[in-house]
C-alpha cells in the first residue's frame, strides 16, 4: 500500500476538524439571536405569546436587546450577547 493512502484519512480528519472548529467559533447572526430570545419568550410567557411579539435594537454593552410585548400588557426584555446568551433577563413587567 502506498504511504499517502495511509495518511489521507488523517489529513481528511484534520481538515474536517478545522472546518468544524471555524464554524463553531463564528458568532451567530442577528436573526438567530432574535429567534433564540423569541423562543425563550414564548416558553416563559405562556398562552397568547407569539414569536412575532418581539423586536430587537442595538445595545451599548451587548450585541442587542430583544423586547417582547405580550398582548396582556406584560413586557419581557432580553439582553443578548454575540453567541446568543442572555446576559440579563428582566422578566415580566406590568
Coordinates of C-alpha atoms in Angstrom, one line a residue, residues 25-67:
X25 CA -16.3 29.8 16.5
X26 CA -18.3 32.2 14.4
X27 CA -20.8 34.4 16.2
X28 CA -24.5 34.0 15.4
X29 CA -26.3 36.2 13.0
X30 CA -28.9 38.7 14.2
X31 CA -31.8 36.5 13.1
X32 CA -30.6 33.5 15.1
X33 CA -30.2 35.6 18.2
X34 CA -33.6 37.1 17.9
X35 CA -35.1 33.7 17.3
X36 CA -33.5 32.3 20.5
X37 CA -34.9 35.2 22.5
X38 CA -38.3 34.8 20.9
X39 CA -38.4 31.1 21.7
X40 CA -37.4 31.8 25.3
X41 CA -40.2 34.5 25.5
X42 CA -42.8 32.0 24.2
X43 CA -41.7 29.5 26.7
X44 CA -41.8 32.0 29.6
X45 CA -44.9 34.0 28.7
X46 CA -47.3 31.1 28.1
X47 CA -50.7 31.5 26.5
X48 CA -51.2 34.3 24.0
X49 CA -47.4 34.7 23.3
X50 CA -46.2 34.7 19.8
X51 CA -42.7 34.9 18.3
X52 CA -43.9 38.0 16.3
X53 CA -44.4 39.9 19.6
X54 CA -40.6 40.5 19.7
X55 CA -38.4 43.3 18.3
X56 CA -34.7 44.0 18.6
X57 CA -32.5 47.0 18.8
X58 CA -28.8 47.7 19.4
X59 CA -27.5 47.8 23.0
X60 CA -24.4 49.7 24.1
X61 CA -22.9 47.0 26.3
X62 CA -24.1 43.9 24.4
X63 CA -25.0 42.8 20.9
X64 CA -28.7 43.7 21.1
X65 CA -31.7 43.9 23.3
X66 CA -34.8 42.0 22.4
X67 CA -38.1 43.3 23.8

